[in-house]
C-alpha positions as a Markdown table, in Angstrom:
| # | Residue | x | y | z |
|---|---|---|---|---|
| 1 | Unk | -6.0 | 14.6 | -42.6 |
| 2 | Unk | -6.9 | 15.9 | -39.1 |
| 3 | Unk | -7.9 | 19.4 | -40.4 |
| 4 | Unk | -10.2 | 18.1 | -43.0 |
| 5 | Unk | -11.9 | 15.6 | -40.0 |
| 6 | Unk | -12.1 | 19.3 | -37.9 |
| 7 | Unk | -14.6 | 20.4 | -41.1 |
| 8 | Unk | -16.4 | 16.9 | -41.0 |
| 9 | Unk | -16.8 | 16.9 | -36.6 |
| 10 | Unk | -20.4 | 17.0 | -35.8 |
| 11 | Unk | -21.9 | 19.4 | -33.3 |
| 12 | Unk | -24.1 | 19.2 | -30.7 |
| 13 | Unk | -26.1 | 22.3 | -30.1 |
| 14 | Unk | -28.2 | 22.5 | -26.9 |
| 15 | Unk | -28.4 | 26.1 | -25.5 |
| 16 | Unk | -31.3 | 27.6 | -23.3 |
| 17 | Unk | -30.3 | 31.4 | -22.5 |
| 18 | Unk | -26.6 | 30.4 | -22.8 |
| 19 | Unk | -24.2 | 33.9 | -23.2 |
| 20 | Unk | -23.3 | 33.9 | -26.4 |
| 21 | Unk | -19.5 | 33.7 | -24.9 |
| 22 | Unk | -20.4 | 29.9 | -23.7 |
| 23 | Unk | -21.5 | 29.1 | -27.3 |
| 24 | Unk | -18.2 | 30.5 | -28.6 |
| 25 | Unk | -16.2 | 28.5 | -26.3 |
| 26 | Unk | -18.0 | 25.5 | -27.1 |
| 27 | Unk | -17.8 | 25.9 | -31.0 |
| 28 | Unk | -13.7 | 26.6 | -30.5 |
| 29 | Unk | -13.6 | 23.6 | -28.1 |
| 30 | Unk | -15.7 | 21.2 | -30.5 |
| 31 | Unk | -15.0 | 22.7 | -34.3 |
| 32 | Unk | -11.3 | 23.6 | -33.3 |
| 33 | Unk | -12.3 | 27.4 | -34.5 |
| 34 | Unk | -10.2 | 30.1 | -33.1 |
| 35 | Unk | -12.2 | 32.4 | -32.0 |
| 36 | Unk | -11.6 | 36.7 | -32.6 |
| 37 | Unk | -13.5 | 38.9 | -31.1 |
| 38 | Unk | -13.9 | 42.4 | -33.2 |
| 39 | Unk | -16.1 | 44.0 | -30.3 |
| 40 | Unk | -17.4 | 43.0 | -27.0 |
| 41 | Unk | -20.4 | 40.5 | -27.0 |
| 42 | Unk | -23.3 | 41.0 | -24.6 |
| 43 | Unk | -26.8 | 38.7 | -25.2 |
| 44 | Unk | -27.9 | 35.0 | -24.5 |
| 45 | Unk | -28.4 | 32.6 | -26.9 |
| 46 | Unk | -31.5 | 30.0 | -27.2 |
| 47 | Unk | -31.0 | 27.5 | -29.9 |
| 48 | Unk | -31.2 | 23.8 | -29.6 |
| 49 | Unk | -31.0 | 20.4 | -32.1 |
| 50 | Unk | -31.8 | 16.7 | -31.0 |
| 51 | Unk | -29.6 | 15.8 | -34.2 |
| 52 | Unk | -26.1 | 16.8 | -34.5 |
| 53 | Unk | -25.4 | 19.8 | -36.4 |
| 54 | Unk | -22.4 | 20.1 | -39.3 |
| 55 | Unk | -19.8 | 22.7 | -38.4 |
| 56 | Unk | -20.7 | 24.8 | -41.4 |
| 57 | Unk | -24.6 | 24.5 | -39.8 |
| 58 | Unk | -23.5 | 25.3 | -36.9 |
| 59 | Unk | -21.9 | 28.7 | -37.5 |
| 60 | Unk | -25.1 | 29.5 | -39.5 |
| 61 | Unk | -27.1 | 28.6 | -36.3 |
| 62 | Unk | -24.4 | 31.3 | -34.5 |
| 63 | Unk | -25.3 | 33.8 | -37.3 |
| 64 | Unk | -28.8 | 33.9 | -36.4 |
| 65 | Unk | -27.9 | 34.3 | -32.4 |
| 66 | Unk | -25.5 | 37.1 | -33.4 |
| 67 | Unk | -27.8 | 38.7 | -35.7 |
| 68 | Unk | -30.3 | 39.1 | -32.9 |
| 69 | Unk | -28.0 | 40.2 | -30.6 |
| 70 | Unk | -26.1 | 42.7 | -33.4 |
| 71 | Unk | -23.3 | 40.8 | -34.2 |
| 72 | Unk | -22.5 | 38.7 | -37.2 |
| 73 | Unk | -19.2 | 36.2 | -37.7 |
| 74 | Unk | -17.3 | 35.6 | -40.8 |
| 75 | Unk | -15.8 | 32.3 | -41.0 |
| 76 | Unk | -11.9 | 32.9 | -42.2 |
| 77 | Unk | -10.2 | 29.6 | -42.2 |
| 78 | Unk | -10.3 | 28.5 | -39.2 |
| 79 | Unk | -10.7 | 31.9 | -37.4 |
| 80 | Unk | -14.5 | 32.7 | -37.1 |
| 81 | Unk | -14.0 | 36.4 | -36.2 |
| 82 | Unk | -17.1 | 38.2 | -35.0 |
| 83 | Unk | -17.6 | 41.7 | -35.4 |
| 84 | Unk | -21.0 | 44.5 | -34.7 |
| 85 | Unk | -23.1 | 44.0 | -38.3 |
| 86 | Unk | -22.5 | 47.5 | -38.8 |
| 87 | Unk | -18.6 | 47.4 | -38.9 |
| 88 | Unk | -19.0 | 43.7 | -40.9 |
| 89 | Unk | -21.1 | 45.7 | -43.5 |
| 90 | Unk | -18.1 | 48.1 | -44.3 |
| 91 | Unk | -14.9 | 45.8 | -44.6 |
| 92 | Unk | -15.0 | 42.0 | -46.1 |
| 93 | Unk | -18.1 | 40.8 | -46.6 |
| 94 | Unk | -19.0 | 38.5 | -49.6 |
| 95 | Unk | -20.0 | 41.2 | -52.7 |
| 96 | Unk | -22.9 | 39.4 | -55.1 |
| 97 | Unk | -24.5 | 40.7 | -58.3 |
| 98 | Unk | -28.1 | 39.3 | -58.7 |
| 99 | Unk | -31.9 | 39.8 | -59.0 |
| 100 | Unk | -33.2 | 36.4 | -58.6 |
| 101 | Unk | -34.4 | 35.6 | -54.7 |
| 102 | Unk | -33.8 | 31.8 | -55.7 |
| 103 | Unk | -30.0 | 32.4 | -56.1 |
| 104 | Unk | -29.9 | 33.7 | -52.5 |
| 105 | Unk | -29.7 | 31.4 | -49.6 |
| 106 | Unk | -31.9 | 32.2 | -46.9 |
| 107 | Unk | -28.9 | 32.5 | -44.3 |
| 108 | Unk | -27.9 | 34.8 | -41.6 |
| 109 | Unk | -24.8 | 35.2 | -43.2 |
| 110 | Unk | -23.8 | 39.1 | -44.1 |
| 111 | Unk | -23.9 | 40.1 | -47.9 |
| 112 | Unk | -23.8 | 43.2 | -50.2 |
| 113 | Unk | -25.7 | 42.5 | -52.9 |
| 114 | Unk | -25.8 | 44.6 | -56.2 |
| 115 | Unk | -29.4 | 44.3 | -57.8 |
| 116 | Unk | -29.7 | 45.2 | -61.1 |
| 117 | Unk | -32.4 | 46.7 | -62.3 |
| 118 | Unk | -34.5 | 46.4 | -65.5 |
| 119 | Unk | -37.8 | 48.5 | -66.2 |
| 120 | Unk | -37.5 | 50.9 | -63.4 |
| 121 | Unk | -35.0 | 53.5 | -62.4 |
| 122 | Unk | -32.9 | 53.1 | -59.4 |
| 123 | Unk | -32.9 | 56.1 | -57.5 |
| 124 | Unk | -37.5 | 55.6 | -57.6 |
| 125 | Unk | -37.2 | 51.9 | -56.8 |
| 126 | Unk | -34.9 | 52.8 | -53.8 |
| 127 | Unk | -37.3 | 55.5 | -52.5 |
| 128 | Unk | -40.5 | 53.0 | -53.1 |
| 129 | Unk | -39.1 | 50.3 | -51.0 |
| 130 | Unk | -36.9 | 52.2 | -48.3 |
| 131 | Unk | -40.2 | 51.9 | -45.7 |
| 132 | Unk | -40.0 | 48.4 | -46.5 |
| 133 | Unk | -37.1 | 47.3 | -45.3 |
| 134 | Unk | -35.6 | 46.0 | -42.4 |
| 135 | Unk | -33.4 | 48.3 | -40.6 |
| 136 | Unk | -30.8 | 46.6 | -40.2 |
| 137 | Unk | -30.3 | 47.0 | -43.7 |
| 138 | Unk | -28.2 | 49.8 | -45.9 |
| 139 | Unk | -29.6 | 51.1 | -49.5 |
| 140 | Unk | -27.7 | 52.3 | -51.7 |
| 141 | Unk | -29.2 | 53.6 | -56.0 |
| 142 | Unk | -26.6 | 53.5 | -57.9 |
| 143 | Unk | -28.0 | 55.3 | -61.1 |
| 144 | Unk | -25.1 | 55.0 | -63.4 |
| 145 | Unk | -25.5 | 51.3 | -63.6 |
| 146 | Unk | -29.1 | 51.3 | -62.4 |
| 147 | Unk | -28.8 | 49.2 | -60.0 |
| 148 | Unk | -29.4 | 48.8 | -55.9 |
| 149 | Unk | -26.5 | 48.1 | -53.8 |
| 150 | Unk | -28.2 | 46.6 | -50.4 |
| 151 | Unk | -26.1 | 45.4 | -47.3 |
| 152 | Unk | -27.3 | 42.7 | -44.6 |
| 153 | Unk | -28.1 | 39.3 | -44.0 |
| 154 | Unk | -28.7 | 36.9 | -46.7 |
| 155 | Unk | -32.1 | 36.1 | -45.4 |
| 156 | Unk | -33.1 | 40.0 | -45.4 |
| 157 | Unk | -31.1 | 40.8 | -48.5 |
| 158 | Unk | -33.3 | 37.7 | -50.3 |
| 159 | Unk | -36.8 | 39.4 | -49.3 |
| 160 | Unk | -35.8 | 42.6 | -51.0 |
| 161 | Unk | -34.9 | 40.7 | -53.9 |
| 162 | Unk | -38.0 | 39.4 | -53.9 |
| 163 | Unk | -39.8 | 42.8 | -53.5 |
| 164 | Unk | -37.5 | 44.2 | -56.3 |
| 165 | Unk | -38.5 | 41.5 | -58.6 |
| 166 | Unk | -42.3 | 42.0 | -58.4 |
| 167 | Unk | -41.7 | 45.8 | -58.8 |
| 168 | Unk | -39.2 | 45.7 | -61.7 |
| 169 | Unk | -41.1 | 42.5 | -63.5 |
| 170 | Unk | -44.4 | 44.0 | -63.5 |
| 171 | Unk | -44.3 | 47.0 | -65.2 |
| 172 | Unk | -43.0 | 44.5 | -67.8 |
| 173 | Unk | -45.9 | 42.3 | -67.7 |
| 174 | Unk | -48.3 | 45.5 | -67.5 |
| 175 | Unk | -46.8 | 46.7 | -71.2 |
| 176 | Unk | -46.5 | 44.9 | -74.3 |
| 177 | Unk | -44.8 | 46.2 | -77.7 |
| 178 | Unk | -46.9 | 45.4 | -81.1 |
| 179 | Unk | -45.3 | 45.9 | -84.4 |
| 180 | Unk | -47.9 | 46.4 | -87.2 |
């Protein structure tokens, strides 16, 4: 069908200090996305491929220009409506529940992630890592379910996994339980 050949159309990306309006023109020209602006958008982009890109690629490509620039876009069908990261974070993003980095892909795509946490207490682990974080990033403990609730891209969100993980894994490692 024509709308499944829109998600199949490869992209050519080839912008040097483009405004990130040009790139959105193009990508609603070439994918067939309708574009919705949730904010005004200010910034260049610089982003280039001598191969062509997929449509899904592409708007990950986007997400890194917007994310530098303080934006982030959601793809909604065929809308890809782009918004400040900061109202994105509060309203429909995708919610995931995990503490393995290797389940998160290392995108520019906004997430909340809910961490759960084993050995170590939420409200501590969130005070030991809040220096460590981007700042683009929102913490939340949650101590009833002993977990972390952390907002941002998936590439960000996947580092503090990873700092998570070492923290709540070795105390772990550090104790062992005999039985005599």
């Amino acid at each position: 069908s024509a709308a499944s050949d829109v998600y199949k159309r490869q992209l050519i990306f080839n912008f040097r200090g483009a405004p990130l309006e040009q790139v959105l023109n193009y990508l609603s020209d070439a994918a067939g996305l309708v574009i919705v602006l949730d904010t005004e958008i200010q910034g260049t982009v610089d982003m280039w491929s001598n191969q062509p890109v997929s449509k899904i690629e592409a708007i990950s490509l986007l997400n890194h220009a917007l994310n530098k620039n303080g934006y982030a876009a959601k793809l909604q069908g065929r809308n890809l409506v782009v918004s400040s990261k900061d109202s994105l974070k509060r309203s429909g993003i995708p919610v995931r529940t995990g503490n393995n980095p290797a389940d998160i892909p290392p995108t520019a795509d906004m997430v909340m992630q809910i961490i759960p946490l084993r050995n170590i207490g939420a409200a501590q682990a969130a005070e030991d890592i809040a220096d460590l974080i981007p700042e683009s990033a929102s913490l939340t403990a949650n101590e009833d379910s002993n977990s972390l609730v952390v907002t941002d891209t998936q590439i960000n969100v996947r580092h503090i996994v990873e700092i998570i993980a070492q923290l709540d894994g070795s105390i772990s490692s550090d104790s062992a339980m005999r039985v005599f």
